[in-house]
Structure formats: C-alpha cells, structure tokens
C-alpha cells in the first residue's frame, strides 16, 4: 500500500528498527559479494560494460560495500563501463540510499519516465533509481536480491478433504478492530492457478510476484547476458508455514497493526527454479556459511584482524563473523541461489570435441574462487 505499507512508511532495517540484515552486520558480506560479480565478469570474458541491478537495496549498505570493491579493483575494471540501477519502492529508503551512496547529490528525473532519480556515486559511478525491474534498461546486467523476495506478499493454501482452500484474512465479527484467518469456503482463482499439480505438502505458501520477477530476470539474462545472485532465508520446497512478523527485533502477530511490522515468509527456491522455465541455469540454494567460506571469508577476516589494533574492533569483527557464519545464527538459515546463462556452465570445446576434458571455470561461492 503506497500510503500505509510497511516499506513506504517505516522500513525499519538496522539496530534501531525491526530487523537486521547481513550487510548491516559486517562490511565483509558486501565485499565478498562484490568479488562474486568481478569473478563472474572475468569468467564471462570481461564484457565492455555491465549494469549492477539491485532489487530492494534497503539502506544502500550492500551496494556501498560492492562499490568499494569495484574501486579497489579499478585496475581490472578500468576499461569496463559500470552503472548502478536500484529498484526501490520506498521513498524513505531511497533517500537513505542516496545519502549513503552519493552523499545526497541526486536529482529527481521527471523527464525520464523510467528512472525517478539519478546521481553519481562517491566513487564516480552513475546510479539510477526505479520502481519496477521492467523500467531498468536492457543490457548486460548482474542482478542482486538480498532479503528482497521474502518481503513480497504470499498466498497461503491449506489442503482439506474437499480439496485446496485458500487461507484468507477476515474481520473478526466478535472483536472490534481484530483480524483473523479463515479458510475460503470453496476453491479460489489462486487455488486453481498457483498450486503445482505434483504438490505433496498440506500447507503451502506461494509468492506469485517473486515468480514473475524471477521470470523477468531469467528472460533478461537469456537475452542480454549476465547473472543473478539471490540471497535469502528459505527452503527448497519443503517448508509449510513460515509467514511471520517482526517489530523491534521481536516476533510480532502478523494480524496486529498492519503496516507497522515487517512481514516476511521464507523464500521457496524450488518455486523460483521452476519459474525460470529453463531459460537460465540455476545453482543452489546453498547455505550462506558454505557460500561465504567458498568466497574466502576466513582469509578476509584474518586480514581485517591483523589490520585492526584495538581489542574492541577485533571483538566486533569476530562477533559479526559469528553472526554471519554460525549455523544457529544466519549461517544455515540463509541461502544463496544463482541464475546463469546456460553457456556459462557448458564447456565450449565439448560441442566440437566431445572427448575434451577442459574444465569450465567454477562459479565462485558455489565452487572454488577463480579470482585469488
Ligand atoms: N537488501 C537490503 C534490504 C532488505 S529489506 C538488506 O539486505 O539490507 C527489503 C527491501 O525491498 C527494502 O529496500 C524495501 O523497500 C524493498 N521492497 C519491498 N517491496 C518492494 C517491491 N515490491 N519493489 C521494490 N522494492 C521493494
């Protein structure tokens, strides 16, 4: 809801808000993701230009950390034309992003119907803001969606003896100002269209908006090249009832004070994979812990520890490493999932010489790191 929605009004990311995310915990997270893109850019033959497109950039911290990596690797990227494209619906968060990334030097962009704001990053890279992925111009692009898909609305379904029913929200007739869950008395358009025929679970959550967006990303990658990295908490088609709310870092009844709490549901990666319709290859989901290890987080931590002299900073580094990696914290709850063009995972020699054994460069994070 533009006037009453959570992200358009509140959008409480960070310690003083409702929830905390990995890029807000440690700079290392964004740095390793920056390396992922540079590594894939190299593996794909160093194209002359790429767009980095982030969906739901929050406070802009992740892009800021990635831009620092691009700057540090500027000798590698110097001949590449890089631009940043942020898809953000929240006016409040887009202002915070503009401040973080450009120091506030942005202009609104009414003459250009697609990007509503533009600016130049502190490191000299052009940045554009959009409300919808469809508005981002076509072109070779790397996409990033961190804790984005879990924020999109879901449909909930329950299997009954009479067939699938949709879980709906109703006004409680007995208690004023109170909402309640009810089951639809019969099937609904959503029960007809959104449940996979082979579904075996009794309770399912489906996020059709995520399906549409993944389809768009897959079409764009198939046509123009690039890759997408999706990181979120989720499962591979096994979980059932994950819809929940957070307010001030505590669980919050999803039906209480709508618009005032962060509502979230685990991402069903099996659904995302299905919705690519084979247009791209997919990798993962793999656990955050495994992905960050493969990306060299231990080495990066050692360097930061060596470079920091005071004990408080070292303690903070170790604490944030634990938050990201500990299986009980974010290490196993979060997953990484990637879309890549099919040719990225196929051996080009094989077509002509089926006996060829030349290996395809492994995809960083999901295999060995190419960029040392
Ligand atoms: N990626 C950030 C923020 C995650 S919160 C981080 O990890 O810290 C979710 C983000 O998605 C917010 O920026 C929110 O405003 C944005 N968002 C939510 N719904 C959206 C939609 N439909 N289209 C575009 N952005 C959306």
Coordinates of C-alpha atoms and ligand atoms in Angstrom, one line a residue:
X1 CA 0.0 0.0 0.0
X2 CA 1.6 3.3 -1.1
X3 CA 0.2 5.4 1.9
X4 CA 0.1 2.7 4.6
X5 CA 2.6 0.0 3.6
X6 CA 5.4 -1.0 5.9
X7 CA 8.3 -0.2 3.5
X8 CA 6.8 3.1 2.2
X9 CA 6.2 4.3 5.8
X10 CA 8.6 2.6 8.2
X11 CA 11.1 0.3 6.5
X12 CA 12.9 -0.3 9.8
X13 CA 16.2 -2.0 8.9
X14 CA 19.1 -1.8 11.5
X15 CA 19.6 -1.8 15.2
X16 CA 17.0 0.9 15.9
X17 CA 14.5 -0.7 13.5
X18 CA 12.7 -4.0 13.4
X19 CA 15.2 -6.4 11.8
X20 CA 18.9 -6.5 11.0
X21 CA 20.4 -7.9 7.7
X22 CA 23.9 -9.3 6.9
X23 CA 25.2 -6.2 5.1
X24 CA 24.3 -4.2 8.1
X25 CA 26.2 -6.6 10.3
X26 CA 29.5 -6.7 8.5
X27 CA 31.3 -5.0 5.6
X28 CA 32.9 -8.3 4.7
X29 CA 29.5 -9.6 3.5
X30 CA 29.2 -6.9 0.7
X31 CA 32.8 -7.1 -0.1
X32 CA 32.6 -10.9 -0.9
X33 CA 29.5 -10.3 -3.0
X34 CA 31.4 -7.6 -4.9
X35 CA 34.1 -10.1 -5.5
X36 CA 31.5 -12.6 -6.8
X37 CA 30.4 -10.1 -9.5
X38 CA 34.0 -9.3 -10.5
X39 CA 34.8 -13.0 -10.6
X40 CA 31.8 -13.8 -12.9
X41 CA 32.6 -10.8 -15.1
X42 CA 36.1 -12.3 -15.6
X43 CA 34.7 -15.8 -16.2
X44 CA 32.3 -14.4 -18.8
X45 CA 35.2 -12.8 -20.8
X46 CA 35.2 -9.3 -19.3
X47 CA 32.4 -7.7 -21.3
X48 CA 32.9 -4.0 -22.0
X49 CA 30.0 -2.8 -19.9
X50 CA 27.7 -4.1 -17.2
X51 CA 24.8 -2.8 -15.1
X52 CA 24.6 -3.8 -11.5
X53 CA 20.9 -4.0 -10.7
X54 CA 19.9 -4.4 -7.0
X55 CA 16.3 -5.2 -6.0
X56 CA 15.3 -3.7 -2.7
X57 CA 18.6 -2.1 -1.6
X58 CA 17.4 -1.2 1.9
X59 CA 19.8 1.4 3.4
X60 CA 22.2 1.0 0.4
X61 CA 24.9 -0.6 2.5
X62 CA 25.4 -3.6 0.3
X63 CA 25.9 -1.6 -2.9
X64 CA 28.2 0.8 -1.0
X65 CA 30.4 -2.2 0.1
X66 CA 30.3 -3.6 -3.5
X67 CA 31.3 -0.2 -4.9
X68 CA 34.3 -0.1 -2.6
X69 CA 35.5 -3.4 -4.0
X70 CA 35.0 -2.1 -7.6
X71 CA 37.1 0.9 -6.7
X72 CA 39.8 -1.3 -5.1
X73 CA 39.9 -3.5 -8.2
X74 CA 39.7 -0.4 -10.6
X75 CA 42.8 -1.5 -12.5
X76 CA 40.9 -4.6 -13.5
X77 CA 37.6 -2.8 -14.2
X78 CA 39.1 0.4 -15.7
X79 CA 38.1 -0.4 -19.3
X80 CA 34.6 -1.5 -18.2
X81 CA 31.6 0.9 -18.2
X82 CA 29.8 0.1 -14.9
X83 CA 26.5 1.6 -13.8
X84 CA 24.3 1.0 -10.8
X85 CA 20.5 0.5 -11.1
X86 CA 18.4 0.4 -7.9
X87 CA 14.8 -0.9 -7.8
X88 CA 13.2 0.6 -4.8
X89 CA 9.6 1.4 -4.0
X90 CA 10.1 3.2 -0.7
X91 CA 10.6 7.0 -0.9
X92 CA 12.1 6.9 2.6
X93 CA 14.7 4.2 1.9
X94 CA 15.6 5.7 -1.5
X95 CA 16.5 8.9 0.3
X96 CA 18.7 7.0 2.8
X97 CA 20.3 5.1 -0.2
X98 CA 21.0 8.4 -2.0
X99 CA 22.7 9.8 1.1
X100 CA 24.8 6.7 1.7
X101 CA 25.9 6.2 -2.0
X102 CA 26.2 9.8 -3.3
X103 CA 26.4 11.9 -0.2
X104 CA 22.9 13.3 -1.1
X105 CA 23.9 14.6 -4.6
X106 CA 21.0 13.3 -6.6
X107 CA 18.4 14.9 -8.8
X108 CA 14.9 13.7 -9.5
X109 CA 14.4 12.6 -13.0
X110 CA 10.9 13.6 -14.2
X111 CA 11.7 13.9 -17.9
X112 CA 12.9 10.3 -18.0
X113 CA 9.8 8.3 -17.3
X114 CA 11.7 5.1 -16.2
X115 CA 14.2 6.3 -13.6
X116 CA 12.7 8.5 -10.9
X117 CA 16.1 9.7 -9.5
X118 CA 19.7 9.7 -10.6
X119 CA 23.1 10.6 -9.2
X120 CA 26.8 9.8 -9.2
X121 CA 28.3 7.5 -6.5
X122 CA 31.1 8.8 -4.3
X123 CA 33.4 6.6 -6.4
X124 CA 32.2 8.2 -9.7
X125 CA 29.8 5.6 -11.0
X126 CA 26.3 6.7 -12.3
X127 CA 23.3 5.5 -10.2
X128 CA 19.6 5.3 -11.2
X129 CA 16.5 4.5 -9.2
X130 CA 13.4 2.8 -10.5
X131 CA 10.1 1.4 -9.0
X132 CA 10.0 -1.7 -11.2
X133 CA 12.5 -4.1 -12.7
X134 CA 10.7 -3.6 -16.1
X135 CA 11.9 0.1 -16.1
X136 CA 15.6 -0.9 -16.0
X137 CA 17.1 -0.5 -19.5
X138 CA 18.1 -3.7 -21.2
X139 CA 21.8 -4.6 -21.4
X140 CA 24.4 -7.0 -19.9
X141 CA 23.4 -7.0 -16.2
X142 CA 24.4 -8.5 -12.9
X143 CA 21.3 -8.7 -10.6
X144 CA 21.3 -8.8 -6.8
X145 CA 18.4 -9.6 -4.5
X146 CA 19.3 -9.8 -0.8
X147 CA 16.4 -10.2 1.6
X148 CA 14.1 -8.9 -1.2
X149 CA 11.9 -11.9 -2.2
X150 CA 10.9 -12.7 1.4
X151 CA 9.4 -9.2 1.7
X152 CA 6.9 -9.8 -1.2
X153 CA 3.3 -10.9 -0.5
X154 CA 2.4 -14.6 -0.4
X155 CA -0.8 -16.6 -0.8
X156 CA -1.4 -19.3 1.8
X157 CA -3.1 -22.6 1.0
X158 CA -4.4 -25.5 3.1
X159 CA -5.2 -29.0 1.8
X160 CA -8.6 -30.2 3.1
X161 CA -10.8 -33.3 2.5
X162 CA -12.7 -31.2 0.0
X163 CA -9.6 -30.0 -1.9
X164 CA -7.3 -27.0 -1.7
X165 CA -8.6 -23.9 0.2
X166 CA -7.0 -20.5 0.4
X167 CA -6.2 -19.0 3.8
X168 CA -7.7 -15.5 3.8
X169 CA -7.8 -12.6 6.2
X170 CA -11.2 -11.6 7.6
X171 CA -12.5 -9.1 10.1
X172 CA -13.4 -10.8 13.3
X173 CA -17.2 -10.3 13.8
X174 CA -16.9 -10.6 17.6
X175 CA -13.9 -8.4 18.5
X176 CA -13.7 -4.8 17.2
X177 CA -10.6 -3.9 15.2
X178 CA -9.4 -7.5 15.2
X179 CA -8.4 -9.5 12.1
X180 CA -8.5 -13.3 11.8
X181 CA -7.5 -16.1 9.4
X182 CA -10.3 -18.0 7.7
X183 CA -10.4 -20.8 5.0
X184 CA -12.1 -20.0 1.8
X185 CA -15.4 -21.9 1.6
X186 CA -14.5 -23.2 -1.9
X187 CA -11.6 -23.0 -4.3
X188 CA -10.4 -19.6 -5.4
X189 CA -8.7 -18.3 -8.6
X190 CA -5.4 -18.6 -6.6
X191 CA -6.0 -22.3 -5.6
X192 CA -6.8 -23.0 -9.3
X193 CA -3.7 -21.3 -10.6
X194 CA -0.9 -21.2 -8.1
X195 CA -0.6 -24.8 -6.7
X196 CA 1.6 -27.2 -8.6
X197 CA -0.2 -30.4 -9.6
X198 CA 2.6 -32.5 -8.1
X199 CA 2.4 -30.7 -4.7
X200 CA 2.7 -33.1 -1.7
X201 CA 2.6 -30.7 1.2
X202 CA -0.6 -30.0 3.1
X203 CA 0.1 -26.3 3.7
X204 CA 1.8 -24.2 1.0
X205 CA 2.9 -20.6 0.6
X206 CA 3.3 -19.2 -2.9
X207 CA 4.7 -15.8 -3.8
X208 CA 3.5 -15.2 -7.4
X209 CA 5.2 -11.8 -7.5
X210 CA 8.5 -13.5 -6.9
X211 CA 7.7 -15.9 -9.7
X212 CA 7.0 -13.0 -12.1
X213 CA 10.2 -11.2 -11.2
X214 CA 12.4 -14.3 -11.5
X215 CA 10.8 -15.0 -14.9
X216 CA 11.8 -11.4 -15.9
X217 CA 15.4 -11.8 -14.7
X218 CA 15.7 -15.2 -16.5
X219 CA 14.4 -13.7 -19.7
X220 CA 16.8 -10.7 -19.4
X221 CA 19.8 -12.9 -18.7
X222 CA 18.9 -15.3 -21.5
X223 CA 18.6 -12.3 -24.0
X224 CA 21.3 -9.9 -22.8
X225 CA 23.6 -12.0 -20.7
X226 CA 24.8 -11.5 -17.1
X227 CA 23.9 -13.4 -13.9
X228 CA 21.7 -13.0 -10.8
X229 CA 22.5 -13.7 -7.2
X230 CA 19.6 -14.2 -4.8
X231 CA 20.3 -14.5 -1.0
X232 CA 17.5 -15.0 1.5
X233 CA 16.2 -17.3 4.2
X234 CA 14.3 -20.0 2.6
X235 CA 14.0 -23.7 1.7
X236 CA 13.9 -25.9 -1.4
X237 CA 10.2 -26.7 -1.4
X238 CA 9.9 -28.4 1.9
X239 CA 8.6 -25.9 4.5
X240 CA 4.9 -25.1 5.0
X241 CA 4.0 -22.4 7.5
X242 CA 6.7 -19.6 7.6
X243 CA 4.7 -16.4 7.4
X244 CA 5.7 -14.2 10.4
X245 CA 6.1 -10.6 11.6
X246 CA 9.0 -8.7 13.3
X247 CA 8.8 -5.5 15.3
X248 CA 11.6 -4.1 17.3
X249 CA 13.6 -7.3 16.7
X250 CA 10.8 -9.4 18.3
X251 CA 8.3 -11.8 16.7
X252 CA 5.0 -9.9 16.1
X253 CA 1.5 -11.1 15.4
X254 CA 1.1 -10.7 11.6
X255 CA -2.5 -9.6 12.0
X256 CA -1.8 -6.9 14.6
X257 CA -1.4 -3.3 13.4
X258 CA -0.9 -4.0 9.7
X259 CA 1.8 -1.8 8.1
X260 CA 3.6 -1.3 11.4
X261 CA 5.7 -4.5 11.4
X262 CA 8.0 -6.3 8.9
X263 CA 6.0 -9.2 7.4
X264 CA 8.1 -12.0 5.9
X265 CA 7.9 -15.5 4.5
X266 CA 10.7 -17.9 3.7
X267 CA 11.6 -18.0 0.0
X268 CA 10.7 -21.2 -1.8
X269 CA 13.8 -21.7 -4.0
X270 CA 12.2 -24.7 -5.8
X271 CA 9.4 -22.4 -7.0
X272 CA 12.0 -19.8 -8.2
X273 CA 13.8 -22.5 -10.1
X274 CA 10.6 -23.7 -11.7
X275 CA 9.7 -20.1 -12.7
X276 CA 13.0 -19.7 -14.7
X277 CA 11.3 -22.1 -17.1
X278 CA 14.8 -23.4 -18.1
X279 CA 15.7 -20.1 -19.7
X280 CA 18.8 -20.0 -17.5
X281 CA 20.9 -22.5 -15.5
X282 CA 20.4 -22.3 -11.7
X283 CA 22.9 -23.0 -8.9
X284 CA 22.0 -23.6 -5.2
X285 CA 20.4 -22.9 -2.9
X286 CA 23.5 -23.4 -0.7
X287 CA 23.9 -22.3 2.9
X288 CA 25.3 -18.8 3.5
X289 CA 28.0 -20.4 5.6
X290 CA 29.2 -22.5 2.8
X291 CA 28.9 -19.7 0.2
X292 CA 30.9 -17.3 2.3
X293 CA 33.6 -19.9 3.1
X294 CA 34.0 -20.6 -0.6
X295 CA 34.3 -16.9 -1.2
X296 CA 37.2 -16.7 1.2
X297 CA 35.6 -15.1 4.3
X298 CA 38.2 -16.7 6.6
X299 CA 41.1 -15.1 4.8
X300 CA 39.4 -11.7 4.7
X301 CA 38.7 -11.9 8.5
X302 CA 42.4 -12.7 9.1
X303 CA 43.5 -9.6 7.1
X304 CA 41.0 -7.3 8.9
X305 CA 42.0 -8.7 12.3
X306 CA 45.7 -8.1 11.5
X307 CA 45.0 -4.6 10.4
X308 CA 43.0 -3.6 13.4
X309 CA 45.0 -2.7 16.5
X310 CA 42.4 -2.3 19.2
X311 CA 40.7 -5.1 21.0
X312 CA 37.2 -3.7 20.7
X313 CA 37.4 -3.7 16.9
X314 CA 38.7 -7.2 16.8
X315 CA 36.0 -8.4 19.1
X316 CA 33.4 -6.7 16.9
X317 CA 34.9 -8.4 13.8
X318 CA 34.7 -11.8 15.5
X319 CA 31.2 -11.2 16.7
X320 CA 29.9 -10.2 13.2
X321 CA 31.7 -13.2 11.7
X322 CA 29.9 -15.4 14.1
X323 CA 26.5 -13.8 13.3
X324 CA 27.0 -14.5 9.6
X325 CA 28.5 -18.0 9.8
X326 CA 27.2 -19.7 12.9
X327 CA 24.6 -22.3 11.9
X328 CA 22.4 -21.2 14.8
X329 CA 22.5 -17.5 13.6
X330 CA 22.5 -16.7 9.9
X331 CA 24.9 -19.4 8.7
X332 CA 22.4 -22.1 7.9
X333 CA 19.1 -20.1 7.7
X334 CA 20.3 -18.1 4.8
X335 CA 20.8 -19.5 1.3
X336 CA 22.5 -18.4 -1.9
X337 CA 21.0 -19.1 -5.3
X338 CA 22.2 -18.0 -8.7
X339 CA 20.9 -17.7 -12.3
X340 CA 23.5 -18.0 -15.0
X341 CA 23.3 -18.3 -18.8
X342 CA 23.4 -22.0 -19.8
X343 CA 26.7 -21.4 -21.8
X344 CA 28.4 -20.3 -18.6
X345 CA 28.3 -23.9 -17.3
X346 CA 28.9 -25.7 -20.5
X347 CA 32.3 -26.5 -21.9
X348 CA 32.6 -24.6 -25.3
X349 CA 35.1 -27.2 -26.6
X350 CA 32.7 -30.1 -25.9
X351 CA 30.4 -29.2 -28.8
X352 CA 33.1 -29.6 -31.3
X353 CA 35.3 -32.2 -29.5
X354 CA 33.1 -34.3 -27.3
X355 CA 36.2 -36.0 -25.8
X356 CA 37.5 -32.7 -24.5
X357 CA 38.1 -32.6 -20.8
X358 CA 39.0 -28.9 -20.4
X359 CA 37.1 -27.8 -17.3
X360 CA 34.6 -25.0 -17.2
X361 CA 35.7 -22.2 -14.8
X362 CA 33.9 -22.9 -11.5
X363 CA 31.3 -20.4 -10.3
X364 CA 32.7 -18.6 -7.2
X365 CA 30.9 -19.3 -4.0
X366 CA 29.3 -22.4 -5.4
X367 CA 32.8 -23.8 -6.1
X368 CA 36.4 -22.7 -6.0
X369 CA 37.2 -19.0 -6.2
X370 CA 38.6 -18.0 -9.5
X371 CA 39.9 -14.6 -8.5
X372 CA 42.7 -15.1 -5.9
Ligands
LIG1 N1 18.6 -5.7 0.7 C1 18.6 -4.9 1.9 C2 17.1 -4.6 2.4 C3 16.2 -5.7 2.5 S1 14.6 -5.2 3.1 C4 19.4 -5.5 3.0 O1 19.7 -6.7 2.9 O2 19.7 -4.9 4.0 C5 13.6 -5.2 1.6 C6 13.8 -4.1 0.6 O3 13.0 -4.3 -0.5 C7 13.6 -2.7 1.1 O4 14.5 -1.8 0.5 C8 12.2 -2.4 0.5 O5 11.8 -1.1 0.5 C9 12.2 -3.1 -0.8 N2 11.0 -3.5 -1.4 C10 9.9 -4.1 -0.8 N3 9.0 -4.4 -1.7 C11 9.4 -4.0 -2.9 C12 8.9 -4.0 -4.2 N4 7.7 -4.6 -4.5 N5 9.6 -3.5 -5.2 C13 10.8 -3.0 -5.0 N6 11.4 -2.9 -3.7 C14 10.7 -3.4 -2.7

